[in-house]
């Protein structure tokens, strides 16, 4: 009877240990599923973050390229502005030279006009002198 009790206790202990082992295996399986889900989720999040970083890096490269283009445009505009300023200065110098030449031309025209008048007066005097000389000879 004692052995029977002992055998019963051993069977009960074995059954209890078996139940505990099953429960532990179930908890381990559940924990494994949770770990797998978290791992998959983290992998997915890491992949998404990696993709987001790639997109952001591409956007930054585009921004950098735009900044380079704007810098080149700014340099070109500055050069063009300088060129335009130089053209305006040259145009101003040409206007000044034209004004001086125009003034000189008008002065020359005035001198020509005066010389033509003097010449005309001389012709008149000569003509008058000839006529006067002819009259004296008559």
Coordinates of N, CA, C and O in Angstrom, one line a residue, residues 12-137:
X12 N 1.6 11.1 -10.2 CA 1.1 12.5 -10.1 C 2.2 13.5 -10.4 O 2.0 14.5 -11.1
X13 N 3.4 13.3 -9.8 CA 4.5 14.2 -10.0 C 4.9 14.2 -11.4 O 5.2 15.3 -12.0
X14 N 4.9 13.0 -12.1 CA 5.3 12.9 -13.5 C 4.2 13.6 -14.3 O 4.6 14.4 -15.3
X15 N 3.0 13.4 -14.0 CA 1.9 14.1 -14.8 C 2.0 15.6 -14.6 O 1.8 16.3 -15.5
X16 N 2.2 16.0 -13.3 CA 2.3 17.4 -13.1 C 3.5 18.0 -13.8 O 3.4 19.1 -14.4
X17 N 4.6 17.3 -13.8 CA 5.8 17.8 -14.5 C 5.6 17.8 -16.0 O 6.0 18.8 -16.7
X18 N 4.8 16.8 -16.5 CA 4.5 16.8 -17.9 C 3.6 17.9 -18.2 O 3.8 18.6 -19.3
X19 N 2.6 18.2 -17.4 CA 1.7 19.4 -17.6 C 2.5 20.7 -17.6 O 2.3 21.6 -18.4
X20 N 3.4 20.8 -16.6 CA 4.3 22.0 -16.5 C 5.2 22.2 -17.7 O 5.4 23.3 -18.2
X21 N 5.7 21.0 -18.2 CA 6.5 21.0 -19.4 C 5.7 21.5 -20.6 O 6.2 22.3 -21.4
X22 N 4.5 20.9 -20.7 CA 3.6 21.3 -21.8 C 3.3 22.8 -21.8 O 3.3 23.5 -22.8
X23 N 3.0 23.3 -20.5 CA 2.6 24.7 -20.4 C 3.9 25.6 -20.7 O 3.7 26.6 -21.4
X24 N 5.0 25.2 -20.3 CA 6.3 25.9 -20.6 C 6.5 25.9 -22.1 O 6.9 26.9 -22.6
X25 N 6.3 24.8 -22.7 CA 6.5 24.7 -24.2 C 5.5 25.7 -24.9 O 5.9 26.3 -25.9
X26 N 4.2 25.7 -24.4 CA 3.2 26.6 -25.0 C 3.7 28.1 -24.8 O 3.6 28.9 -25.7
X27 N 4.1 28.4 -23.5 CA 4.6 29.7 -23.3 C 5.8 30.1 -24.2 O 5.9 31.2 -24.7
X28 N 6.7 29.1 -24.3 CA 7.8 29.3 -25.2 C 7.4 29.5 -26.6 O 8.0 30.4 -27.3
X29 N 6.4 28.7 -27.1 CA 5.9 28.9 -28.4 C 5.3 30.2 -28.6 O 5.5 30.9 -29.7
X30 N 4.5 30.7 -27.6 CA 3.8 32.0 -27.7 C 4.9 33.1 -27.7 O 4.8 34.0 -28.5
X31 N 5.9 32.9 -26.9 CA 7.0 33.9 -26.8 C 7.8 33.9 -28.1 O 8.1 35.0 -28.6
X32 N 8.0 32.7 -28.7 CA 8.7 32.6 -30.0 C 7.9 33.3 -31.1 O 8.4 34.1 -31.9
X33 N 6.5 33.2 -31.1 CA 5.7 33.9 -32.1 C 5.7 35.4 -31.9 O 5.8 36.1 -32.8
X34 N 5.7 35.8 -30.6 CA 5.7 37.2 -30.3 C 7.1 37.8 -30.8 O 7.2 38.9 -31.4
X35 N 8.1 37.0 -30.5 CA 9.5 37.5 -30.9 C 9.6 37.5 -32.4 O 10.1 38.5 -32.9
X36 N 9.0 36.5 -33.1 CA 9.0 36.5 -34.5 C 8.3 37.7 -35.1 O 8.7 38.4 -36.0
X37 N 7.1 38.0 -34.5 CA 6.3 39.1 -34.9 C 7.1 40.4 -34.7 O 7.1 41.3 -35.6
X38 N 7.6 40.6 -33.5 CA 8.4 41.8 -33.2 C 9.6 41.9 -34.2 O 9.9 43.0 -34.7
X39 N 10.3 40.8 -34.4 CA 11.4 40.8 -35.3 C 11.0 41.2 -36.7 O 11.7 42.1 -37.3
X40 N 9.9 40.6 -37.1 CA 9.4 41.0 -38.5 C 9.0 42.4 -38.5 O 9.3 43.2 -39.5
X41 N 8.3 42.9 -37.5 CA 7.9 44.3 -37.4 C 9.1 45.2 -37.4 O 9.2 46.2 -38.1
X42 N 10.1 44.9 -36.6 CA 11.3 45.7 -36.5 C 12.1 45.7 -37.8 O 12.6 46.7 -38.3
X43 N 12.1 44.5 -38.5 CA 12.8 44.4 -39.8 C 12.1 45.2 -40.8 O 12.7 46.0 -41.6
X44 N 10.7 45.2 -40.7 CA 9.9 46.0 -41.6 C 10.1 47.5 -41.4 O 10.3 48.2 -42.3
X45 N 10.1 47.8 -40.1 CA 10.3 49.2 -39.7 C 11.7 49.7 -40.1 O 11.9 50.8 -40.6
X46 N 12.7 48.8 -39.9 CA 14.1 49.1 -40.3 C 14.2 49.3 -41.8 O 14.8 50.2 -42.3
X47 N 13.5 48.4 -42.6 CA 13.5 48.5 -44.0 C 12.8 49.8 -44.4 O 13.3 50.5 -45.3
X48 N 11.7 50.1 -43.8 CA 11.0 51.4 -44.1 C 11.8 52.6 -43.8 O 11.9 53.5 -44.5
X49 N 12.5 52.5 -42.6 CA 13.4 53.6 -42.2 C 14.5 53.8 -43.2 O 14.9 54.9 -43.6
X50 N 15.1 52.6 -43.7 CA 16.1 52.6 -44.6 C 15.7 53.3 -46.0 O 16.4 54.1 -46.6
X51 N 14.5 52.9 -46.4 CA 13.9 53.5 -47.6 C 13.7 55.0 -47.4 O 14.0 55.7 -48.3
X52 N 13.2 55.3 -46.3 CA 12.9 56.8 -46.0 C 14.3 57.5 -46.0 O 14.3 58.6 -46.6
X53 N 15.3 56.9 -45.5 CA 16.6 57.5 -45.5 C 17.1 57.7 -47.0 O 17.7 58.7 -47.3
X54 N 16.9 56.6 -47.8 CA 17.3 56.7 -49.2 C 16.6 57.8 -49.9 O 17.2 58.6 -50.7
X55 N 15.3 57.9 -49.7 CA 14.5 59.0 -50.3 C 15.0 60.4 -49.8 O 15.2 61.3 -50.6
X56 N 15.2 60.5 -48.5 CA 15.7 61.8 -48.0 C 17.1 62.1 -48.6 O 17.3 63.3 -48.9
X57 N 17.9 61.1 -48.7 CA 19.2 61.3 -49.3 C 19.1 61.8 -50.7 O 19.8 62.7 -51.1
X58 N 18.2 61.2 -51.5 CA 18.0 61.6 -52.9 C 17.4 63.0 -52.9 O 17.9 63.8 -53.7
X59 N 16.5 63.3 -52.0 CA 16.0 64.7 -51.9 C 17.1 65.7 -51.6 O 17.1 66.8 -52.2
X60 N 17.9 65.3 -50.7 CA 19.0 66.2 -50.3 C 20.0 66.4 -51.5 O 20.5 67.5 -51.8
X61 N 20.2 65.3 -52.2 CA 21.1 65.4 -53.4 C 20.5 66.4 -54.5 O 21.2 67.2 -55.1
X62 N 19.1 66.3 -54.6 CA 18.4 67.1 -55.6 C 18.5 68.6 -55.1 O 18.8 69.5 -55.9
X63 N 18.3 68.8 -53.8 CA 18.5 70.2 -53.2 C 19.9 70.7 -53.5 O 20.0 71.9 -53.8
X64 N 20.9 69.8 -53.2 CA 22.2 70.3 -53.5 C 22.5 70.6 -54.9 O 23.1 71.6 -55.2
X65 N 21.9 69.8 -55.8 CA 22.1 70.1 -57.3 C 21.4 71.4 -57.6 O 21.9 72.3 -58.3
X66 N 20.1 71.6 -57.0 CA 19.4 72.9 -57.3 C 20.3 74.1 -56.7 O 20.3 75.1 -57.4
X67 N 20.8 73.9 -55.6 CA 21.7 75.0 -55.0 C 22.9 75.3 -55.9 O 23.2 76.4 -56.1
X68 N 23.5 74.2 -56.4 CA 24.6 74.4 -57.3 C 24.2 75.2 -58.6 O 24.8 76.1 -59.0
X69 N 23.0 74.8 -59.1 CA 22.5 75.4 -60.3 C 22.2 76.9 -60.0 O 22.5 77.8 -60.8
X70 N 21.6 77.2 -58.9 CA 21.3 78.5 -58.5 C 22.6 79.4 -58.3 O 22.6 80.5 -58.7
X71 N 23.6 78.7 -57.7 CA 24.8 79.4 -57.6 C 25.4 79.8 -58.9 O 25.9 80.9 -59.1
X72 N 25.4 78.8 -59.9 CA 25.9 79.1 -61.2 C 25.1 80.2 -61.9 O 25.6 81.0 -62.6
X73 N 23.7 80.1 -61.7 CA 22.9 81.2 -62.3 C 23.2 82.5 -61.7 O 23.3 83.6 -62.4
X74 N 23.5 82.5 -60.4 CA 23.8 83.8 -59.7 C 25.1 84.3 -60.2 O 25.3 85.5 -60.5
X75 N 26.1 83.4 -60.4 CA 27.4 83.8 -60.9 C 27.2 84.4 -62.3 O 27.8 85.4 -62.7
X76 N 26.4 83.7 -63.1 CA 26.2 84.1 -64.5 C 25.5 85.5 -64.5 O 25.8 86.4 -65.3
X77 N 24.5 85.6 -63.6 CA 23.8 86.9 -63.5 C 24.7 88.0 -63.1 O 24.7 89.1 -63.6
X78 N 25.6 87.7 -62.1 CA 26.6 88.7 -61.7 C 27.5 89.1 -62.8 O 27.8 90.3 -63.0
X79 N 27.9 88.1 -63.6 CA 28.8 88.3 -64.7 C 28.1 89.1 -65.8 O 28.6 90.1 -66.3
X80 N 26.8 88.7 -66.0 CA 26.0 89.4 -67.0 C 25.7 90.9 -66.5 O 25.8 91.8 -67.3
X81 N 25.5 91.0 -65.2 CA 25.2 92.4 -64.7 C 26.5 93.2 -64.9 O 26.4 94.4 -65.3
X82 N 27.6 92.6 -64.6 CA 28.9 93.3 -64.8 C 29.0 93.7 -66.2 O 29.4 94.8 -66.6
X83 N 28.7 92.7 -67.1 CA 28.8 93.0 -68.5 C 27.9 94.1 -68.9 O 28.2 94.9 -69.7
X84 N 26.7 94.0 -68.4 CA 25.6 95.0 -68.7 C 26.1 96.4 -68.2 O 26.0 97.4 -68.9
X85 N 26.7 96.4 -67.0 CA 27.2 97.6 -66.5 C 28.3 98.2 -67.4 O 28.4 99.4 -67.7
X86 N 29.2 97.3 -67.8 CA 30.3 97.7 -68.7 C 29.7 98.2 -70.0 O 30.2 99.2 -70.5
X87 N 28.7 97.5 -70.5 CA 28.0 98.0 -71.8 C 27.4 99.4 -71.5 O 27.6 100.3 -72.4
X88 N 26.8 99.6 -70.4 CA 26.2 100.9 -70.1 C 27.3 102.0 -70.0 O 27.1 103.1 -70.5
X89 N 28.4 101.6 -69.3 CA 29.5 102.6 -69.2 C 30.1 102.9 -70.6 O 30.3 104.1 -71.0
X90 N 30.2 101.9 -71.4 CA 30.7 102.0 -72.8 C 29.8 102.9 -73.6 O 30.2 103.8 -74.4
X91 N 28.5 102.6 -73.4 CA 27.4 103.4 -74.2 C 27.5 104.8 -73.7 O 27.4 105.7 -74.6
X92 N 27.7 105.0 -72.4 CA 27.8 106.4 -71.9 C 29.0 107.1 -72.5 O 28.9 108.3 -72.9
X93 N 30.1 106.4 -72.6 CA 31.3 107.0 -73.2 C 31.1 107.3 -74.6 O 31.5 108.4 -75.1
X94 N 30.4 106.4 -75.3 CA 30.1 106.6 -76.8 C 29.2 107.8 -76.9 O 29.4 108.6 -77.9
X95 N 28.2 107.9 -76.1 CA 27.3 109.1 -76.1 C 28.1 110.4 -75.9 O 27.9 111.4 -76.6
X96 N 29.0 110.3 -74.9 CA 29.8 111.5 -74.7 C 30.7 111.9 -75.9 O 30.8 113.0 -76.3
X97 N 31.3 110.8 -76.5 CA 32.1 111.0 -77.7 C 31.3 111.6 -78.8 O 31.7 112.5 -79.5
X98 N 30.1 111.0 -79.0 CA 29.2 111.5 -80.0 C 28.8 113.0 -79.8 O 28.8 113.8 -80.7
X99 N 28.5 113.3 -78.5 CA 28.2 114.7 -78.2 C 29.3 115.6 -78.5 O 29.2 116.7 -79.1
X100 N 30.6 115.2 -78.1 CA 31.8 116.0 -78.4 C 32.0 116.2 -79.9 O 32.2 117.2 -80.4
X101 N 31.8 115.0 -80.6 CA 32.0 115.0 -82.1 C 30.9 115.9 -82.8 O 31.2 116.6 -83.7
X102 N 29.7 115.7 -82.3 CA 28.6 116.5 -82.8 C 28.8 118.0 -82.6 O 28.6 118.8 -83.5
X103 N 29.3 118.3 -81.4 CA 29.6 119.8 -81.1 C 30.7 120.2 -82.0 O 30.6 121.3 -82.6
X104 N 31.8 119.4 -82.2 CA 32.9 119.8 -83.1 C 32.3 119.9 -84.5 O 32.7 120.8 -85.3
X105 N 31.5 119.0 -84.9 CA 30.9 119.0 -86.3 C 30.1 120.3 -86.5 O 30.2 121.0 -87.6
X106 N 29.3 120.7 -85.5 CA 28.5 121.9 -85.6 C 29.5 123.1 -85.7 O 29.2 124.1 -86.5
X107 N 30.6 123.1 -84.9 CA 31.6 124.2 -85.0 C 32.2 124.2 -86.3 O 32.3 125.3 -86.9
X108 N 32.5 123.1 -86.9 CA 33.1 123.0 -88.3 C 32.1 123.6 -89.3 O 32.4 124.3 -90.2
X109 N 30.8 123.1 -89.1 CA 29.8 123.6 -90.0 C 29.6 125.1 -89.9 O 29.5 125.8 -91.0
X110 N 29.7 125.7 -88.7 CA 29.6 127.1 -88.5 C 30.8 127.8 -89.2 O 30.6 128.8 -89.9
X111 N 32.0 127.2 -89.0 CA 33.2 127.8 -89.7 C 33.1 127.7 -91.2 O 33.4 128.7 -91.9
X112 N 32.5 126.6 -91.7 CA 32.3 126.5 -93.1 C 31.3 127.5 -93.6 O 31.5 128.2 -94.6
X113 N 30.3 127.7 -92.8 CA 29.3 128.7 -93.2 C 29.9 130.1 -93.2 O 29.7 130.9 -94.1
X114 N 30.7 130.4 -92.1 CA 31.3 131.7 -92.1 C 32.3 131.9 -93.2 O 32.4 133.0 -93.8
X115 N 33.1 130.8 -93.5 CA 34.0 130.9 -94.6 C 33.3 131.1 -96.0 O 33.7 131.8 -96.8
X116 N 32.1 130.4 -96.1 CA 31.3 130.6 -97.3 C 30.8 132.0 -97.4 O 30.8 132.6 -98.5
X117 N 30.4 132.5 -96.3 CA 30.0 134.0 -96.3 C 31.1 134.9 -96.7 O 31.0 135.8 -97.5
X118 N 32.3 134.6 -96.0 CA 33.5 135.4 -96.3 C 33.8 135.3 -97.8 O 34.1 136.3 -98.5
X119 N 33.8 134.1 -98.3 CA 34.1 133.8 -99.7 C 33.1 134.6 -100.6 O 33.4 135.2 -101.6
X120 N 31.8 134.5 -100.2 CA 30.8 135.2 -101.0 C 31.0 136.7 -101.0 O 30.9 137.4 -102.0
X121 N 31.4 137.2 -99.8 CA 31.7 138.6 -99.7 C 32.9 139.0 -100.6 O 32.9 140.0 -101.3
X122 N 33.9 138.1 -100.6 CA 35.1 138.4 -101.4 C 34.7 138.4 -102.9 O 35.2 139.2 -103.6
X123 N 33.9 137.4 -103.3 CA 33.4 137.4 -104.6 C 32.7 138.6 -105.0 O 32.9 139.2 -106.1
X124 N 31.8 139.1 -104.1 CA 31.1 140.3 -104.4 C 32.1 141.5 -104.5 O 31.9 142.3 -105.4
X125 N 33.0 141.5 -103.6 CA 34.0 142.6 -103.7 C 34.8 142.5 -105.0 O 35.1 143.6 -105.6
X126 N 35.2 141.3 -105.3 CA 35.9 141.1 -106.6 C 35.1 141.5 -107.7 O 35.5 142.2 -108.6
X127 N 33.8 141.0 -107.7 CA 32.9 141.4 -108.8 C 32.7 142.9 -108.8 O 32.7 143.5 -109.9
X128 N 32.5 143.5 -107.6 CA 32.3 144.9 -107.5 C 33.6 145.7 -108.0 O 33.5 146.7 -108.7
X129 N 34.7 145.1 -107.6 CA 36.0 145.8 -107.9 C 36.2 145.7 -109.4 O 36.7 146.6 -110.0
X130 N 35.8 144.6 -110.1 CA 35.9 144.5 -111.5 C 35.0 145.4 -112.2 O 35.4 146.1 -113.2
X131 N 33.8 145.4 -111.7 CA 32.9 146.4 -112.3 C 33.3 147.8 -112.1 O 33.3 148.6 -113.0
X132 N 33.9 148.1 -110.9 CA 34.4 149.4 -110.6 C 35.6 149.7 -111.6 O 35.7 150.8 -112.1
X133 N 36.4 148.7 -111.8 CA 37.6 148.9 -112.6 C 37.2 149.1 -114.0 O 37.8 149.9 -114.8
X134 N 36.1 148.4 -114.5 CA 35.7 148.6 -115.9 C 35.1 149.9 -116.1 O 35.2 150.5 -117.1
X135 N 34.4 150.5 -115.1 CA 33.9 151.8 -115.2 C 34.9 152.8 -115.3 O 34.8 153.8 -116.0
X136 N 36.0 152.6 -114.5 CA 37.1 153.6 -114.5 C 37.8 153.6 -115.9 O 38.2 154.6 -116.4
X137 N 37.8 152.4 -116.5 CA 38.5 152.3 -117.8 C 37.6 152.9 -118.9 O 38.1 153.2 -119.9

